[in-house]
C-alpha positions as a Markdown table, in Angstrom:
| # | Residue | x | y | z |
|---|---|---|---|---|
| 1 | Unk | 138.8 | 177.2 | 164.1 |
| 2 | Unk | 139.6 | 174.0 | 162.5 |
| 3 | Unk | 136.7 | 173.0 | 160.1 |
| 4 | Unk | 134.4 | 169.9 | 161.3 |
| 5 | Unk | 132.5 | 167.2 | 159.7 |
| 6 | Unk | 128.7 | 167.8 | 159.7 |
| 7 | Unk | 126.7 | 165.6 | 162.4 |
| 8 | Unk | 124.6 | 163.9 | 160.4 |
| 9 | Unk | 124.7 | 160.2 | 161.7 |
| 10 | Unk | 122.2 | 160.3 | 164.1 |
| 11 | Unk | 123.8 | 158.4 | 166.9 |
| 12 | Unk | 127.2 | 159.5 | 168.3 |
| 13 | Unk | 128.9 | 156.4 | 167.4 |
| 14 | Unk | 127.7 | 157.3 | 163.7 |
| 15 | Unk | 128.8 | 160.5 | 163.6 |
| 16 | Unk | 132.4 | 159.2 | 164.8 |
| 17 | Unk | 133.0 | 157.0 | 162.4 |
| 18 | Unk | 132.0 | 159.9 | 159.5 |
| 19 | Unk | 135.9 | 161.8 | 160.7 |
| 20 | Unk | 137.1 | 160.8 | 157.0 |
| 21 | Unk | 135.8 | 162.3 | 153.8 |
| 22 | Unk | 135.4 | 160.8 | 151.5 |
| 23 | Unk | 135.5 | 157.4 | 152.9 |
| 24 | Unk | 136.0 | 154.8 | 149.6 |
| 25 | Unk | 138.6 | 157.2 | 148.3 |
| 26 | Unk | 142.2 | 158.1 | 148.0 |
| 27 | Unk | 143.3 | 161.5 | 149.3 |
| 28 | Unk | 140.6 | 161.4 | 151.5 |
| 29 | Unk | 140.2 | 164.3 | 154.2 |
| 30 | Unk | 141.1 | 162.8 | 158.1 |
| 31 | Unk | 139.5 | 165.0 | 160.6 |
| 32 | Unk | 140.9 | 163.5 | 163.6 |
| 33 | Unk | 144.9 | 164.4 | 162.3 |
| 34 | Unk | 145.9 | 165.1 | 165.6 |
| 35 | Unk | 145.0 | 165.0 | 169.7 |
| 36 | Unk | 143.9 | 168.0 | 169.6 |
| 37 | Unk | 141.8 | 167.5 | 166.6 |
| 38 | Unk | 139.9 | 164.6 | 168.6 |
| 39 | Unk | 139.3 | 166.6 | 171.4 |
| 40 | Unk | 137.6 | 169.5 | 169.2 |
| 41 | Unk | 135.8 | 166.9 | 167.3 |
| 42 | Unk | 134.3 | 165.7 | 170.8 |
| 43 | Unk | 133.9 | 169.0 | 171.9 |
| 44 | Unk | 131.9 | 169.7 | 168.4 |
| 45 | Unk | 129.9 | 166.3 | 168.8 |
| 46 | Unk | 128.7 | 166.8 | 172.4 |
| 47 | Unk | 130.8 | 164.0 | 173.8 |
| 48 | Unk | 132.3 | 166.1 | 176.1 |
| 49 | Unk | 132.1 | 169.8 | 177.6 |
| 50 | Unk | 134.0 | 172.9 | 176.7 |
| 51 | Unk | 135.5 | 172.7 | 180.1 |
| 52 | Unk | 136.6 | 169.5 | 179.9 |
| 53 | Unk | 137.8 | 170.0 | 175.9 |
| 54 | Unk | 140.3 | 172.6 | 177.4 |
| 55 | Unk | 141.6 | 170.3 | 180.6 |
| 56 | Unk | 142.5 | 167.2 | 177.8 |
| 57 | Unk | 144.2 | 169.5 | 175.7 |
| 58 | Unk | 146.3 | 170.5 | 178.8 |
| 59 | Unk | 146.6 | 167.3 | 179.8 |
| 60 | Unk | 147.8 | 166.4 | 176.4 |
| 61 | Unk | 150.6 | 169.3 | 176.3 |
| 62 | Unk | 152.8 | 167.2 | 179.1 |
| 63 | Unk | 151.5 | 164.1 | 178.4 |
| 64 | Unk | 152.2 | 164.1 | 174.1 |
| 65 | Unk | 153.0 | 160.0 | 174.1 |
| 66 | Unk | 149.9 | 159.0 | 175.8 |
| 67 | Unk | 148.2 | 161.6 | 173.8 |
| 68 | Unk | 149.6 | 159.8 | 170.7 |
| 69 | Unk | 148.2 | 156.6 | 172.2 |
| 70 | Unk | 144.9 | 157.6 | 172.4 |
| 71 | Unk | 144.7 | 159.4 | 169.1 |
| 72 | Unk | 145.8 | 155.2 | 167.4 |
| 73 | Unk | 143.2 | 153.9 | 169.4 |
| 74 | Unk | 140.9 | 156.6 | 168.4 |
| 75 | Unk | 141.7 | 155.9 | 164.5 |
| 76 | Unk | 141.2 | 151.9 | 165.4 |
| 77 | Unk | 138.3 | 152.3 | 166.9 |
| 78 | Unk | 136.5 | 154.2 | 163.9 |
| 79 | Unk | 138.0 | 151.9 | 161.6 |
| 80 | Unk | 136.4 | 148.6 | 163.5 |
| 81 | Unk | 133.3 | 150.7 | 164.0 |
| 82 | Unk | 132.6 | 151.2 | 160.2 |
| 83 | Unk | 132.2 | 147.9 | 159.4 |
| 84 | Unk | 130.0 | 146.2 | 162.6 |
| 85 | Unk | 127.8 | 149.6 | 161.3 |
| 86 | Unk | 127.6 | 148.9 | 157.8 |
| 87 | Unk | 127.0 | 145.6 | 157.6 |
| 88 | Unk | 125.0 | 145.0 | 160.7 |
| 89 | Unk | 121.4 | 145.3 | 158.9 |
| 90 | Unk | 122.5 | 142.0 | 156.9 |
| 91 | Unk | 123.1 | 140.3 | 160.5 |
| 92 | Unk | 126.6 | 138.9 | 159.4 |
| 93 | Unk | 129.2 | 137.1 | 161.8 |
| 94 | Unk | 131.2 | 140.1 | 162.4 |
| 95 | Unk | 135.0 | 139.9 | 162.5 |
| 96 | Unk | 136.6 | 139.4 | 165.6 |
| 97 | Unk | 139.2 | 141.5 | 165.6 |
| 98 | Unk | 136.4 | 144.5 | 165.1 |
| 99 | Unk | 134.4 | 143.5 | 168.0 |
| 100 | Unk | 137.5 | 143.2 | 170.0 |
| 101 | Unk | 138.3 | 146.5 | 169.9 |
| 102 | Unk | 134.9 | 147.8 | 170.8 |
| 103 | Unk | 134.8 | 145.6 | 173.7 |
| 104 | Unk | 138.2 | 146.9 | 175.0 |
| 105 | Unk | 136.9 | 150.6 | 174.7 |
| 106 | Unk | 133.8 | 149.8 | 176.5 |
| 107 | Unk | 135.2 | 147.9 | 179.0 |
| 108 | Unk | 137.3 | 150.9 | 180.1 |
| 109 | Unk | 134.5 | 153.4 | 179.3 |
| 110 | Unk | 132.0 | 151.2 | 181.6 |
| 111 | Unk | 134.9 | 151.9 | 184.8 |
| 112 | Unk | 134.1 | 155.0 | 184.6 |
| 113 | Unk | 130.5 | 155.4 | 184.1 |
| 114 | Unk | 128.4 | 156.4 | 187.2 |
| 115 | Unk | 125.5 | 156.6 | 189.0 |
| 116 | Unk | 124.6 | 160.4 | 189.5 |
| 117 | Unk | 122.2 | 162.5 | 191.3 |
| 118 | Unk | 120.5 | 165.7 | 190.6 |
| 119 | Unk | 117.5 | 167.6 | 191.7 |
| 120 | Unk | 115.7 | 166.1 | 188.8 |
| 121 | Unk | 116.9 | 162.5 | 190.1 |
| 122 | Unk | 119.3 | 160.0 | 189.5 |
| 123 | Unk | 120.9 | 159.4 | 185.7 |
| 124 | Unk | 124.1 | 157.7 | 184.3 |
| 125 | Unk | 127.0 | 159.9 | 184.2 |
| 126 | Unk | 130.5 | 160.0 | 183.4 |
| 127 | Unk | 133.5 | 160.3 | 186.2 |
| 128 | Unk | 134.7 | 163.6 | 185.9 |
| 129 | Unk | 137.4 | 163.5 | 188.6 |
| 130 | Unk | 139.7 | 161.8 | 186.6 |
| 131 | Unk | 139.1 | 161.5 | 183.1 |
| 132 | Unk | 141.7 | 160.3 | 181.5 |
| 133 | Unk | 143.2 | 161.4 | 178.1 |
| 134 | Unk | 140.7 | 158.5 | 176.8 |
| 135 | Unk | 137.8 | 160.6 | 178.0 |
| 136 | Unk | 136.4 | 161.2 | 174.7 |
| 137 | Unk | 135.7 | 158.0 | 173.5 |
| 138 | Unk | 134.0 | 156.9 | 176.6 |
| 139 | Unk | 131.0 | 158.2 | 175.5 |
| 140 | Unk | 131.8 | 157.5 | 171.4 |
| 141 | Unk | 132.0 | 153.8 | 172.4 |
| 142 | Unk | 128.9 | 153.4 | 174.6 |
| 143 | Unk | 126.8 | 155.1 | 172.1 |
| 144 | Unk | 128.4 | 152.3 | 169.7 |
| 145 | Unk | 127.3 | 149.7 | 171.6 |
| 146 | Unk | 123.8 | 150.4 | 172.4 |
| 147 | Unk | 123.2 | 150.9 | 168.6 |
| 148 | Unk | 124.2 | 147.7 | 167.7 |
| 149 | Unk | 122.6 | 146.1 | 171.2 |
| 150 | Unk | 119.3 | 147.8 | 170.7 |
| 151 | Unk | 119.3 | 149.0 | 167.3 |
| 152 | Unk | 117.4 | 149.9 | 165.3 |
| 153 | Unk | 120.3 | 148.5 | 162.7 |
| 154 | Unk | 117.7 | 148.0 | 159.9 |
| 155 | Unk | 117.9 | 151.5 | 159.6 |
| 156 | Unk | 121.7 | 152.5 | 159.0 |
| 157 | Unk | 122.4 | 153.7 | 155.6 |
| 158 | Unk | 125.5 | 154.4 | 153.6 |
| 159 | Unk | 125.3 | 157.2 | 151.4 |
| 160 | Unk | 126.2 | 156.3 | 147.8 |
| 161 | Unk | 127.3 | 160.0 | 147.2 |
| 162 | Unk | 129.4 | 160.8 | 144.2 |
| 163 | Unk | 133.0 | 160.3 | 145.2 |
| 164 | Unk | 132.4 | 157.3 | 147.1 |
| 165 | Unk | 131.0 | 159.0 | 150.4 |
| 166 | Unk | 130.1 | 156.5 | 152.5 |
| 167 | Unk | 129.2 | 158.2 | 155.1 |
| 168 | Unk | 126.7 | 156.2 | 157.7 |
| 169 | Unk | 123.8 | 157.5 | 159.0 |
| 170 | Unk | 120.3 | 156.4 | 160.6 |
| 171 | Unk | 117.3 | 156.4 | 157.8 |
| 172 | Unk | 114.7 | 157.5 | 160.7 |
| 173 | Unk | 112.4 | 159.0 | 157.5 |
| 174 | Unk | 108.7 | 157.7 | 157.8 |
| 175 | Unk | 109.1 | 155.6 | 155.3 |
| 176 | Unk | 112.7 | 154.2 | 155.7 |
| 177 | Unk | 113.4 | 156.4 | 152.2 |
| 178 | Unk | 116.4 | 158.9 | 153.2 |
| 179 | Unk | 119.5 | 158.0 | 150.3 |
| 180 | Unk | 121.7 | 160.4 | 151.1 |
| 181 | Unk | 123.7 | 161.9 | 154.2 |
| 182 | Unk | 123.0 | 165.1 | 153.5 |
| 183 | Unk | 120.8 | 166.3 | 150.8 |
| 184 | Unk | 122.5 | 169.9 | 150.6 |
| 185 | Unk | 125.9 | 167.7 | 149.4 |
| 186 | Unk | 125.7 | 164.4 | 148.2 |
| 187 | Unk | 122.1 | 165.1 | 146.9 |
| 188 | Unk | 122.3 | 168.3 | 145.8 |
| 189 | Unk | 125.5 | 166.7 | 143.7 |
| 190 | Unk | 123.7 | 163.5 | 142.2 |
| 191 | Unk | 120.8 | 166.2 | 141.3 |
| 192 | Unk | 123.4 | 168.4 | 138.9 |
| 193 | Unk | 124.9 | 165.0 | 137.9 |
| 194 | Unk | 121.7 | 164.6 | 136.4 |
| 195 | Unk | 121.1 | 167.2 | 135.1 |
| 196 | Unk | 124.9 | 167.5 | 133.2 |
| 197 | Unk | 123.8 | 163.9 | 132.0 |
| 198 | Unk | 120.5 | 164.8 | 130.5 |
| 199 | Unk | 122.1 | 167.7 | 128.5 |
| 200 | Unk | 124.8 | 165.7 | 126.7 |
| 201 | Unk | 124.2 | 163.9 | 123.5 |
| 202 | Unk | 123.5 | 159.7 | 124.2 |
| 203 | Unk | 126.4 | 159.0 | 123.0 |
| 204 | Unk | 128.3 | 161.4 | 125.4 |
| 205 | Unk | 126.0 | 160.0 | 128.5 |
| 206 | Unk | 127.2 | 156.6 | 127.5 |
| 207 | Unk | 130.9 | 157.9 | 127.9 |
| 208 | Unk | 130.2 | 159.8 | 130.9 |
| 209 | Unk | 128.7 | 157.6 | 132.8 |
| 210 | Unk | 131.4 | 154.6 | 131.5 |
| 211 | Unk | 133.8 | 157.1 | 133.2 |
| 212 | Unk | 132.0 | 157.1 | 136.4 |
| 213 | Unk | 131.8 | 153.7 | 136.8 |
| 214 | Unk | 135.8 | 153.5 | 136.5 |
């Protein structure tokens, strides 16, 4: 099984827009290389079911243009995401061109949203009788917009993990103190950074840390 990003954005739009690794560097690693790599990504993020993982890669197998459709609309949505996410805690005009493609995905996402019943009651739910080779970024692009609709964007972070992470994420600590996405990687990694600093000679920190400014 291909390998998947960790899920550590806190929202599902979040955790969408965290398919590149690093993000602020060359040679980074794109998760979502293929169709199929989308769907297993949704499948992985809870966006949609294992069932309907396995009917969109079928659907995909005699349908591979629209399948390549989806997958450009799927890298241009993540790509206008990242930057209404990362910059909405500063409350700038956002570019309109970004908005504009998260307003095209929800409007076709909200055609297909639903009000369902169950014993429990009656919820919002997606149309499964015809999904759609989109059907994976219905959900991705709701999930977008009620973030940035109801927030709380005060609280997205970028990590500033060695290698440029940037990888976003919602800062839902007590105290608003979480750094890092993921303290078993991009902490973990500043830690020994430290710690290689703090055994070289100053003026070997001075150089190494010159060097990873560059």
């Amino acid at each position: 099984m291909t390998e998947m990003p960790h899920l550590i954005g806190g929202a599902l739009g979040l955790d969408f827009v965290n398919t590149v690794d690093p993000r602020h560097a060359p040679g980074r690693r794109e998760y979502l290389d293929s169709y199929p790599a989308l769907v297993a990504w949704g499948s992985h993020a809870g966006a949609i079911d294992a069932e309907q993982a396995d009917r969109l890669r079928e659907a995909a197998a005699v349908q591979p243009a629209e399948a390549g459709q989806v997958l450009s609309r799927a890298i241009g949505l993540r790509e206008a995401l990242y930057p209404l996410f990362s910059q909405a805690g500063s409350r700038p005009r956002p570019a309109r061109d970004d908005l504009g493609v998260l307003q095209a995905e929800v409007t076709g996402a909200l055609a297909h949203f639903r009000v369902g019943w169950s014993p429990a009651g009656f919820g919002w739910e997606w149309d499964q009788a015809s999904p759609g080779l989109d059907r994976v970024l219905w959900p991705v692009a709701w999930s977008a917009a009620e973030l940035l609709v109801q927030g709380p964007l005060e609280r997205i972070r970028e990590c500033p993990g060695q290698d440029t992470c940037g990888w976003l994420f919602l800062d839902l600590s007590k105290n608003a103190s979480r750094r890092w996405c993921d303290m078993r990687v991009c902490g973990n990694r500043a830690k020994a950074r430290r710690h290689y600093e703090r055994t070289l000679s100053p003026a070997n920190r001075s150089r190494s840390r010159a060097a990873s400014a560059v």
